[in-house]
XYZ file of C-alpha atoms in Angstrom:
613
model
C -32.150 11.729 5.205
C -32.487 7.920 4.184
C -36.522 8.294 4.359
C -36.204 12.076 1.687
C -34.117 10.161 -0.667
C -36.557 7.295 -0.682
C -39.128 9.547 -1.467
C -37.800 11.385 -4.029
C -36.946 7.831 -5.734
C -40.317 6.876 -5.141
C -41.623 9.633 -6.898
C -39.675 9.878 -9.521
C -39.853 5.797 -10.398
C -43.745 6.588 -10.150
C -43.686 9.320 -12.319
C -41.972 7.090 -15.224
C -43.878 3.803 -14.618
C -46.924 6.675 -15.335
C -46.215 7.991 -18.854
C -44.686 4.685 -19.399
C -48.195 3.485 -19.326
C -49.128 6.211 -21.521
C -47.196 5.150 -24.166
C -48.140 1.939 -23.792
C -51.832 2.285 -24.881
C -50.579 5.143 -27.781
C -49.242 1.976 -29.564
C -53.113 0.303 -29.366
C -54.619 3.429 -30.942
C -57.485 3.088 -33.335
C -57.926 5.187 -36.147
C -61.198 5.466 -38.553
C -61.907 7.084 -41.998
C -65.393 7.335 -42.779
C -66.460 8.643 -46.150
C -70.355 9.282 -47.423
C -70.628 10.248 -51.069
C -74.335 11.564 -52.249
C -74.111 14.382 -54.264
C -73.344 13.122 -57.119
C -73.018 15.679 -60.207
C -73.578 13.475 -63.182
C -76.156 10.824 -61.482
C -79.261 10.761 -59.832
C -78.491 12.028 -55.820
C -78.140 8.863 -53.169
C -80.112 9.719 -49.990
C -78.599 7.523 -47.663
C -74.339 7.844 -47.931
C -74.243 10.815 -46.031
C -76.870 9.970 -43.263
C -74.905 6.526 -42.986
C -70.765 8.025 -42.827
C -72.345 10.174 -40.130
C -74.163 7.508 -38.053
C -71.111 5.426 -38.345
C -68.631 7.731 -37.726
C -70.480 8.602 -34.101
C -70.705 5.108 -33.797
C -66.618 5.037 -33.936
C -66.494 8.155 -31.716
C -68.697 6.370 -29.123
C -66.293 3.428 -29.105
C -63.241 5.303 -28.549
C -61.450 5.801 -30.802
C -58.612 7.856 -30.955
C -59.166 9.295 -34.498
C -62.193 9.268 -36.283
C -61.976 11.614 -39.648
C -65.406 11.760 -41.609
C -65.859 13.390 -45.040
C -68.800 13.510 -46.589
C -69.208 14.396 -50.328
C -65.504 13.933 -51.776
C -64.858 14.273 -55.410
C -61.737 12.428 -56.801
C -58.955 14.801 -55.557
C -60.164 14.907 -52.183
C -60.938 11.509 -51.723
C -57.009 10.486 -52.536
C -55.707 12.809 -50.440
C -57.837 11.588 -47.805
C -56.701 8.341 -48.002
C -52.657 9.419 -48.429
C -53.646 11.453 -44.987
C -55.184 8.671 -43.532
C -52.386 6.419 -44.136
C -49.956 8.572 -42.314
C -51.517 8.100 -39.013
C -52.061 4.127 -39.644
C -48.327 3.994 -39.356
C -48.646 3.564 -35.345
C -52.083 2.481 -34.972
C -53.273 -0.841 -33.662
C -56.479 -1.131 -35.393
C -57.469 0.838 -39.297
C -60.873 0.729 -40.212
C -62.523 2.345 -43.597
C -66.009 2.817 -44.003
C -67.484 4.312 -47.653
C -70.454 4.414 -48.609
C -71.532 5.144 -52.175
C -70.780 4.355 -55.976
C -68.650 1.522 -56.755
C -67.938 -0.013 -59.647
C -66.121 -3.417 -60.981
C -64.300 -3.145 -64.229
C -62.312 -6.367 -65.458
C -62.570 -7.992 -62.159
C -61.023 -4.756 -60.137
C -63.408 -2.521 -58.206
C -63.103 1.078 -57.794
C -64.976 3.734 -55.498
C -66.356 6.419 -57.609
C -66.043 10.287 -56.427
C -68.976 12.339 -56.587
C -67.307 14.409 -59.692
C -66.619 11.347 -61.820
C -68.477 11.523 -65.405
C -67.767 7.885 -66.590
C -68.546 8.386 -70.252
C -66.267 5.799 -71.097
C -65.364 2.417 -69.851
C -61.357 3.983 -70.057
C -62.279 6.664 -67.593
C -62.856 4.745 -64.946
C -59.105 4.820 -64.667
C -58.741 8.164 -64.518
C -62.430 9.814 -62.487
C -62.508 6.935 -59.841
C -60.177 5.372 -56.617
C -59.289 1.883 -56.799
C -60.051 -0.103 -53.676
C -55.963 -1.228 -53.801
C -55.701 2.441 -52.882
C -57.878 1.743 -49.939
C -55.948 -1.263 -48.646
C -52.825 0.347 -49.000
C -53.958 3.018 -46.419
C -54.899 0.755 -43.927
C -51.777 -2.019 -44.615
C -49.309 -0.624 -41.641
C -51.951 -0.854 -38.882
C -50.424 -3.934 -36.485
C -53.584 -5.732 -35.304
C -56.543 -5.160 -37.512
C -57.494 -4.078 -40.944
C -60.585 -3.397 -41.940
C -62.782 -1.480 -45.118
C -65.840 -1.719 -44.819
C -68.182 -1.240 -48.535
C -71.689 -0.254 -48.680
C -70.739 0.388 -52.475
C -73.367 -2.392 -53.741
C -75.675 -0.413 -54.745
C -77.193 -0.584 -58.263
C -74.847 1.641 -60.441
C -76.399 4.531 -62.656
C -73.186 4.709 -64.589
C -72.759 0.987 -65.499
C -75.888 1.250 -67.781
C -74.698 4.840 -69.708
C -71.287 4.189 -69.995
C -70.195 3.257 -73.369
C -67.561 0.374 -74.107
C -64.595 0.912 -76.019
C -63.872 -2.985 -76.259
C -66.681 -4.777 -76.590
C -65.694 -7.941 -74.106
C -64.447 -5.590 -71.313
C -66.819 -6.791 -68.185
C -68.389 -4.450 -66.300
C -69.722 -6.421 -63.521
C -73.263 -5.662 -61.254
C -72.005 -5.163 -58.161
C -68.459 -5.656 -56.429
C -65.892 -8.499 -57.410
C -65.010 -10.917 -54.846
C -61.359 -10.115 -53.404
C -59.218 -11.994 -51.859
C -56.852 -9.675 -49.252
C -53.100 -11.184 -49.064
C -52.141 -9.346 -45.598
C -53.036 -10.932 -42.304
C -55.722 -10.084 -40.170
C -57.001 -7.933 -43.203
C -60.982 -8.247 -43.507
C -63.165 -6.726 -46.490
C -66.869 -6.118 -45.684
C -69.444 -5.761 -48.379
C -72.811 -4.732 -47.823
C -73.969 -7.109 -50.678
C -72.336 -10.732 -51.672
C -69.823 -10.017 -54.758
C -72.153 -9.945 -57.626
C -74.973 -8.751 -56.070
C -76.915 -5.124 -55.212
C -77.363 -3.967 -52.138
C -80.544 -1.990 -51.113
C -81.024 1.585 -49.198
C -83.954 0.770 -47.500
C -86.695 3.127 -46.967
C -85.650 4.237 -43.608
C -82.743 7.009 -43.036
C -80.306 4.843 -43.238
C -79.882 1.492 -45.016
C -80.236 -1.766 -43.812
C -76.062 -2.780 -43.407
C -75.247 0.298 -41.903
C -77.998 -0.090 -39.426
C -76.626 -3.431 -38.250
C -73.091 -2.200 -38.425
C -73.609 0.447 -35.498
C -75.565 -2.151 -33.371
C -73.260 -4.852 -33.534
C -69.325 -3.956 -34.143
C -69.257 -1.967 -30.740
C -70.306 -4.943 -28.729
C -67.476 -4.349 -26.132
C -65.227 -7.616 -26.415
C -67.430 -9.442 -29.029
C -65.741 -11.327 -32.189
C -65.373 -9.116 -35.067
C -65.959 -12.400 -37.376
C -68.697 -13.346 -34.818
C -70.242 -9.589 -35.209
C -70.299 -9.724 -39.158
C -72.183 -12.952 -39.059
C -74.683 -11.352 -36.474
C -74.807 -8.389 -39.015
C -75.040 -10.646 -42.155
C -78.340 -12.047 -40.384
C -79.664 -8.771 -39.396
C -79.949 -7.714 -43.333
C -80.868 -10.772 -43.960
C -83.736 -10.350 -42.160
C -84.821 -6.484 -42.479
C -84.725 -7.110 -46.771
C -86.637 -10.450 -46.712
C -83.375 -12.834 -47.348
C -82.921 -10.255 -50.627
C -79.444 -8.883 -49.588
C -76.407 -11.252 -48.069
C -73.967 -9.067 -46.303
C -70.414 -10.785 -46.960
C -66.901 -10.513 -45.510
C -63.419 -11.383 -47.408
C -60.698 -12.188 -45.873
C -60.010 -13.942 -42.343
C -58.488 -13.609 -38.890
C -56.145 -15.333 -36.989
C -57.215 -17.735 -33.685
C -56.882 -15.417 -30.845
C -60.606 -13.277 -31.337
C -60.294 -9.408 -32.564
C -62.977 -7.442 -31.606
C -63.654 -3.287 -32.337
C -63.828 -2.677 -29.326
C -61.861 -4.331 -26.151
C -63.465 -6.083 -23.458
C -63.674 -4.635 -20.067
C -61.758 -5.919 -17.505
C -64.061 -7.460 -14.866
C -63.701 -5.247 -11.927
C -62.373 -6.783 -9.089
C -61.117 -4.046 -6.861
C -59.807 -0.261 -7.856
C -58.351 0.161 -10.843
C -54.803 1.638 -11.404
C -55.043 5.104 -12.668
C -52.276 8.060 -13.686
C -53.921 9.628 -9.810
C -52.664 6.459 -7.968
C -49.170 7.420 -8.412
C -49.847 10.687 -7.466
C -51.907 9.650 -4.412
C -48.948 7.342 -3.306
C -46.205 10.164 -3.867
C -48.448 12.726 -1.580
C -49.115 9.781 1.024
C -44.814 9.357 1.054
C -44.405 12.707 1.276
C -46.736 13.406 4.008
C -44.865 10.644 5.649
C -41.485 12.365 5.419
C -43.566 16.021 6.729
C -40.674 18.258 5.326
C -40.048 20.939 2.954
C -37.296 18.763 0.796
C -40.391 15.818 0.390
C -43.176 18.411 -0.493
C -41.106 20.381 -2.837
C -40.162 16.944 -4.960
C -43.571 16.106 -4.790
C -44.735 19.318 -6.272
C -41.516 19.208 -8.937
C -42.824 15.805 -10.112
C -46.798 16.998 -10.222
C -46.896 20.272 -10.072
C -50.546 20.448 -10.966
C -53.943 19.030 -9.493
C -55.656 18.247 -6.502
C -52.756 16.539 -4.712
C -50.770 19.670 -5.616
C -52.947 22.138 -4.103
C -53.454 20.022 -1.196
C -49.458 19.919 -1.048
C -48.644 23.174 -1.495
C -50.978 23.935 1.998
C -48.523 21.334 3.441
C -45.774 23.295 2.182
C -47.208 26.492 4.071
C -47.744 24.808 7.011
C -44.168 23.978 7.315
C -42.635 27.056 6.168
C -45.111 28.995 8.768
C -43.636 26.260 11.558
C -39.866 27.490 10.296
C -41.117 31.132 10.527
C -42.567 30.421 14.028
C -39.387 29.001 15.425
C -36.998 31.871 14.011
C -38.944 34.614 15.544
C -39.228 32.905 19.098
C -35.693 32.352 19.022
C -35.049 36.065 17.654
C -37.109 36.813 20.731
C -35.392 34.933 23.299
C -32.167 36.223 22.143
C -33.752 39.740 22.777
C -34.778 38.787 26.066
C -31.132 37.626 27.042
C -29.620 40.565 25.541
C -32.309 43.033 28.118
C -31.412 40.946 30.954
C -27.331 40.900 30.280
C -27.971 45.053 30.317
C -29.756 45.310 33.579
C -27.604 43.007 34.872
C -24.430 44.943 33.750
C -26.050 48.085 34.692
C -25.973 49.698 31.427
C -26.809 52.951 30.131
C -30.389 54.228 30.322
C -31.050 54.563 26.716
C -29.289 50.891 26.286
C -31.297 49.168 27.996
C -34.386 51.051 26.761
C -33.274 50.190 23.496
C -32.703 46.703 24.466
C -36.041 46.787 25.793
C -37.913 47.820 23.019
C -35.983 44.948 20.361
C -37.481 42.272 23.044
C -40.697 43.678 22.723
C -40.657 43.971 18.950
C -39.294 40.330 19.077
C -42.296 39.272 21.543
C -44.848 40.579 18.875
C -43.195 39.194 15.963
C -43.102 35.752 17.853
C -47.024 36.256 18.986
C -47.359 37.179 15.649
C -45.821 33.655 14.012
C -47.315 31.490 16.220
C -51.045 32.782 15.057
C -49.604 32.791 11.640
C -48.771 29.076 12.318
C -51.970 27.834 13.918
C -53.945 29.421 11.006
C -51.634 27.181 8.748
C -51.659 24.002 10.469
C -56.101 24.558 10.680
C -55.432 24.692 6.718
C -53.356 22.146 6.460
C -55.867 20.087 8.730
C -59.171 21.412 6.633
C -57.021 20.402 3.117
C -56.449 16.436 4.242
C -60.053 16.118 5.690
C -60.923 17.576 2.176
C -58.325 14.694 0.490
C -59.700 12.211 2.488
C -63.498 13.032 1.584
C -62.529 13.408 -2.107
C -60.848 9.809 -1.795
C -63.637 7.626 -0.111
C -66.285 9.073 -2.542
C -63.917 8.737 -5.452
C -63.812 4.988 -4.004
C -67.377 4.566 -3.572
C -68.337 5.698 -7.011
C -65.927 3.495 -7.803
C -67.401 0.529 -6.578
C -71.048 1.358 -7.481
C -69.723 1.519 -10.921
C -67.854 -1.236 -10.800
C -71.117 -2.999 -9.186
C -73.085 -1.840 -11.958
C -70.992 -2.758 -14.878
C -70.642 -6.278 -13.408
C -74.360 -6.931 -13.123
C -74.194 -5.160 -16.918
C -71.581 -7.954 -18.041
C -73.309 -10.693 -16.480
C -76.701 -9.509 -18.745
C -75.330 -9.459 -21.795
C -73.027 -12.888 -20.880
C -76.393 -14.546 -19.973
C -78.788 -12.820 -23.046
C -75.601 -14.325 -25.458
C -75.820 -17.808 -23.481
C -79.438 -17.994 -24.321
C -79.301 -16.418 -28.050
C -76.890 -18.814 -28.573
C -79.208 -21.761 -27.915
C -82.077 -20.234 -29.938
C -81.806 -21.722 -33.520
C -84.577 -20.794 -36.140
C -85.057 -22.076 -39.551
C -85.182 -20.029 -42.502
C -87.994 -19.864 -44.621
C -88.457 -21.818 -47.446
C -86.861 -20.183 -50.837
C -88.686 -20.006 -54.258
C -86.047 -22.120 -55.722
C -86.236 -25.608 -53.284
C -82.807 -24.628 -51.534
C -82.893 -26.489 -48.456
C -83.555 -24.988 -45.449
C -80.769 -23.525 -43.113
C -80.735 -22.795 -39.573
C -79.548 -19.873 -39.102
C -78.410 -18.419 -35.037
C -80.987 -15.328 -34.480
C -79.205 -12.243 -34.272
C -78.918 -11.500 -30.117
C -80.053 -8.041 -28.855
C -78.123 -5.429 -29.353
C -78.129 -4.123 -25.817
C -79.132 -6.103 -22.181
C -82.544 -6.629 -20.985
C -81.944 -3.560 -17.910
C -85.077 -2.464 -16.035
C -85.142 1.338 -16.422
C -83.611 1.770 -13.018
C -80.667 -0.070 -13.954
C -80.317 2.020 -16.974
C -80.647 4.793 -15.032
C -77.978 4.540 -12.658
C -75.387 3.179 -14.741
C -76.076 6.975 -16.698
C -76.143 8.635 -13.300
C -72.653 6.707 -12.503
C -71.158 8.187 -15.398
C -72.507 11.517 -15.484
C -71.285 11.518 -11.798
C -67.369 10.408 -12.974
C -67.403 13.301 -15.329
C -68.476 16.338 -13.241
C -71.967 16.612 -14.609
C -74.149 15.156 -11.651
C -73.519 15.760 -8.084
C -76.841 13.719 -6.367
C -76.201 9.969 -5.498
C -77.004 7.183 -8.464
C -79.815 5.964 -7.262
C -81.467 5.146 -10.606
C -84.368 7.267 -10.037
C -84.158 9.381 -13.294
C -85.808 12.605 -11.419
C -85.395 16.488 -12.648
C -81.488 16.545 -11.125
C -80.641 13.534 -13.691
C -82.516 15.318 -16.781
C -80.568 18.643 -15.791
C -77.407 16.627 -15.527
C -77.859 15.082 -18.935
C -78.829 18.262 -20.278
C -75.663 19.901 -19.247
C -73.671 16.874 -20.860
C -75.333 17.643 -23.905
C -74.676 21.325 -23.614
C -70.305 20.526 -23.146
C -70.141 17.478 -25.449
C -72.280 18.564 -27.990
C -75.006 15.397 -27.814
C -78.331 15.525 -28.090
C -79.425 13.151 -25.942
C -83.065 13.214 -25.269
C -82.787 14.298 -21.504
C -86.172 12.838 -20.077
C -85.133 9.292 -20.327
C -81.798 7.104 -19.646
C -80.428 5.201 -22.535
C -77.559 3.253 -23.326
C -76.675 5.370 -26.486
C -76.242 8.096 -23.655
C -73.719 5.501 -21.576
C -71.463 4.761 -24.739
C -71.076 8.486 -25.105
C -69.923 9.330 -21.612
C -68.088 6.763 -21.126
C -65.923 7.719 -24.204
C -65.031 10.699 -22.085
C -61.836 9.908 -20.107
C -61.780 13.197 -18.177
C -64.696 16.113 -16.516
C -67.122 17.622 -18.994
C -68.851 19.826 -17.265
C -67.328 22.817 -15.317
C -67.614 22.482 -11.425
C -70.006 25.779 -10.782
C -69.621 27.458 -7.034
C -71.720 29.654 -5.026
C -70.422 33.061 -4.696
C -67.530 33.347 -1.950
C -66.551 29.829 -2.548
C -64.026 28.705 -5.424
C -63.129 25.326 -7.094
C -60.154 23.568 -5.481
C -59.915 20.134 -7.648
C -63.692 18.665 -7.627
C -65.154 20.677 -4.259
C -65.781 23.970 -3.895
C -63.874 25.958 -0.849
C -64.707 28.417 0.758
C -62.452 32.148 -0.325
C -60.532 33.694 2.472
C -59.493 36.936 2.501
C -56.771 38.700 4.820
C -57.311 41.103 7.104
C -58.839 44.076 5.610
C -60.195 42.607 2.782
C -63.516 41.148 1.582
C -65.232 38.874 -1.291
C -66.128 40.820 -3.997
C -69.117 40.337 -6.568
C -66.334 38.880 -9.099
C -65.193 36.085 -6.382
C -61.798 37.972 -5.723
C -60.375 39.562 -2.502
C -60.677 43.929 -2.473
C -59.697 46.324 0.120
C -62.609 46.891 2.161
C -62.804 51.274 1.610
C -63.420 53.135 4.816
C -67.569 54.119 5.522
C -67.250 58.079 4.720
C -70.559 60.145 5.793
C -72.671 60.822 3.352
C -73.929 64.094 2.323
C -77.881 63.934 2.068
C -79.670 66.737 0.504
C -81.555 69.069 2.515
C -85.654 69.035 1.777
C -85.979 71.984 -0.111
C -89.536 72.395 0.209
C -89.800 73.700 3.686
C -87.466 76.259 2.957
C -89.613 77.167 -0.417
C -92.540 77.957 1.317
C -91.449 79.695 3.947
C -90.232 81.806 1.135
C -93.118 82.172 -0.967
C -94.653 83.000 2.407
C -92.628 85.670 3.556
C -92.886 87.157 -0.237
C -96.271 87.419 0.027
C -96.917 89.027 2.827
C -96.986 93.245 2.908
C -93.692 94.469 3.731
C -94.032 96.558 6.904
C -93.300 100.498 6.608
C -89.989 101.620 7.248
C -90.867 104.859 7.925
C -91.559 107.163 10.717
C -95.292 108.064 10.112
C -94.051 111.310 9.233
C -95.087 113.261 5.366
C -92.374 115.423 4.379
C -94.019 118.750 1.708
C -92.227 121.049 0.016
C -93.195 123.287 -3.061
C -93.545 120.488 -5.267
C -94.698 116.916 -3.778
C -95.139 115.214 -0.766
C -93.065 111.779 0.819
C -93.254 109.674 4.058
C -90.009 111.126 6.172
C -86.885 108.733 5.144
C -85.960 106.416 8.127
C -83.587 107.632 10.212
C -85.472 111.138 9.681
C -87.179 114.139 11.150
C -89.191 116.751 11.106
C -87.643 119.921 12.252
C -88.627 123.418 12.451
C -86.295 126.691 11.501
C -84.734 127.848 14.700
C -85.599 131.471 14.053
C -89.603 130.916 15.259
C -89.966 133.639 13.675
C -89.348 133.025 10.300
C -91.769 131.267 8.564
C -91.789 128.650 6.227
C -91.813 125.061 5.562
C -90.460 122.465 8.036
C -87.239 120.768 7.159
C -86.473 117.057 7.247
C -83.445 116.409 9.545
C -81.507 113.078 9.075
C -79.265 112.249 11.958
């Protein structure tokens, strides 16, 4: 009794510490609003807004966040109730970020974003057609650790140079005007110093969006460190032209976008540790009371199937033990009847009740053994499922370490790498500047490989060993990720692009797929078995089997056919006598059955008659 109420305290104490955890990590949530504006009605269309929101909204997704909303094309309606929505779920986030990129314009030292519906005919309708960038820091304001907006709104404005002033020493400034945030931990990123332009490039996307998606993921990296590694990245695609630049500042402790990974020192604690402890307890205590808290606490899963086989087991041992005592009882009663010398049909009745009791206790015993085989088959199954849960585990945990210990060394020697910049036009002096590290580790393709085959293994898309040779089972396995996550990976080669976006998948991807007869029981396939009577149909599910009935077959016909044409053409033979039968008028073979007779007076003459008997 002591050992069932321990368990059931166990369980349930596990079961809170669990979705305490959960609720733990909702209050570090990150949240992203990414907006591209191109189509713009009264300007000239911008070619690379759109392409950029999208590249860095998947470069958001990829780092996990927990809400990434992109919009592309927003006129001014749309783009403030983007940012009131946005705001709402900033209210319990750890981390805001806003990225825009588009028209932006300064106007008496205040910059606004301009919507793609804004005319601008006037200096005074700025305030009305556009969206101040206040409205932008407001949004992010009640995330707790980080807040960032991120401008690549430098561009050179079409509507600056039509729009007509209505007093003449307003200032309409080039680019962006410097700001200054007053929140903590609040950062403002333009693409192009305050004052300046900032270029599109002549690739797909521009220059500062190129270098934002290589270097704010960097798992555990700076996010002051990473804008200075961007900063030199477009410094060095535009030929020193454009100066990324970041307002604002950070406190001591370093932010980065995305966490740093743990370093792996043994299994990690997961929500299917406390259900792994809770079945281990509960096969411990081996009774119904322990199996059926269990299964109240999880009532779903792998561990739940596998208890729920326990759970039969037991109930078949309970079924077992009341029908051999039923049958004992039986016995006794048959023997106190003999013994008593009892009626005839007493003690044939008594008779008969043993026997019935006999079969019924043959009959729960079986029913018990095939149980407790079950049960047996289901913890070999747990077991299996456990020690290759544990060595994927540590393969991954292998290959992430060797991963960290890359990029900790290619940072190490980055670090020590100083070039000079070039000499400007003007006679500034030169600066050394820290060349931008690589974006992603020096791997040899093998290593890539298996690091995608470890996590294409973890969710349910590969079922070969990682072994890093990146054969036709890897491509196929890739291919199918691309086919339930909707990527478009190229499948023939391993990349690290590929690795960002499966490891932002916490849970299986791809469906486990059985052979016909077998069915998915957690992440293996078991075989289906059917009771007595019944088999495995061609949709996987148990059917009567129906009784073999003989079957009519059709007679050959043509056999028959020609004996019939035969018969039809041969001459009927006579049915006649041989005998011609004249009168006055005509003459006829004798009908059969018939005769010839004469009169019986001789002597009359005449003709002879036919006589039919």
């Amino acid at each position: 009794m002591r050992l069932r109420l321990f368990v059931l305290f166990v369980v349930a104490t596990w079961l809170s510490a669990w979705l305490g955890t959960g609720s733990a990590l909702a209050a570090e949530k990150r949240v992203a609003l990414v907006i591209g504006n191109s189509a713009y009605k009264s300007a000239p269309r911008l070619t690379n807004p759109v392409n950029d929101a999208t590249l860095v909204g998947g470069m958001f997704k990829s780092a996990g966040f927990d809400n990434v909303d992109v919009r592309l094309d927003l006129n001014a309606a749309d783009m403030r109730r983007a940012l009131r929505e946005f705001a709402g779920r900033t209210r319990d986030a750890g981390v805001a970020v806003i990225y825009y990129a588009g028209h932006g314009i300064e106007l008496d030292g205040t910059n606004y974003l301009i919507p793609t519906d804004a005319a601008l005919e006037t200096d005074g309708d700025v305030l009305d057609e556009t969206v101040a960038l206040d409205r932008a820091l407001f949004a992010v304001e009640p995330a707790k650790q980080l807040r960032l907006v991120i401008l690549d709104a430098c561009r050179d404005n079409p509507f600056a140079k039509t729009m007509k002033r209505t007093v003449a020493s307003r200032a309409i400034g080039r680019g962006l005007a410097k700001v200054e945030p007053t929140s903590p931990n609040t950062m403002i990123a333009f693409a192009a110093k305050a004052g300046s332009t900032a270029s599109d490039g002549d690739a797909k996307n521009s220059p500062f969006a190129t270098a934002l998606v290589e270097r704010l993921p960097t798992p555990g990296l700076d996010l002051g460190k990473a804008f200075r590694f961007v900063r030199d990245d477009v410094l060095k695609s535009t030929g020193y032209k454009q100066e990324p630049y970041v307002y604002g500042s950070l406190g001591g402790d370093d932010v980065s976008l995305v966490p740093a990974k743990p370093a792996a020192t043994g299994p990690q604690a997961s929500p299917d540790d406390a259900t792994r402890r809770g079945y281990e307890l509960a096969l411990q205590a081996g009774d119904r009371d322990a199996w059926e808290a269990f299964l109240r606490a999880f009532p779903s899963g792998f561990y739940a199937d596998l208890a729920k086989v326990q759970l039969k087991k037991i109930v078949a041992e309970e079924t077992r033990a009341a029908a051999a005592d039923k049958a004992r009882q039986a016995e006794e009663e048959k023997t106190r009847l003999a013994g008593e010398r009892a009626k005839k049909a007493e003690q044939e009745k008594a008779a008969a009740a043993a026997k019935a009791a006999e079969d019924a206790r043959l009959a729960a015993e079986k029913a018990k053994q095939i149980e407790e085989a079950k049960a047996a088959a289901a913890e070999q199954r747990r077991k299996d499922a456990e020690a290759t849960v544990a060595k994927t585990l540590a393969d991954k945990q292998a290959a992430e370490k060797a991963l960290a210990d890359k990029i900790a060394s290619d940072r190490a020697a980055a670090d020590k790498q100083v070039t000079e910049k070039p000499q400007m036009a003007d006679g500034q002096e030169k600066v050394a500047t820290v060349a931008p590290t690589s974006s992603q580790p020096r791997l040899s393709p093998a290593e890539t490989a298996k690091l995608v085959q470890l996590e294409l293994r973890r969710v349910g898309c590969l079922a070969d060993a990682a072994d890093g040779d990146w054969n036709a089972s890897s491509q196929r396995s890739l291919t199918q990720f691309n086919k339930y996550a909707g990527t478009k990976f190229d499948a023939k080669q391993a990349s690290f692009d590929a690795i960002d976006a499966i490891k932002a998948k916490s849970g299986r991807v791809c469906p486990l797929v059985c052979e016909h007869g077998f069915k998915a029981d957690g992440d293996a396939c078991v075989k289906i078995t059917c009771r007595a009577g019944y088999r495995v149909n061609d949709d996987n599910e148990c059917e009567k089997t129906r009784d073999k009935r003989p079957v009519a077959t059709r007679e050959d016909a043509k056999p028959r056919d020609d004996e019939r044409k035969k018969s039809e053409a041969t001459p009927a033979k006579p049915q006649t006598t041989g005998q011609i039968y004249c009168n006055s008028t005509m003459c006829r073979p004798v009908r059969q059955g018939c005769r010839l007779q004469l009169p019986k007076a001789a002597f009359t003459q005449g003709h002879m008659t036919e006589v039919c008997d």
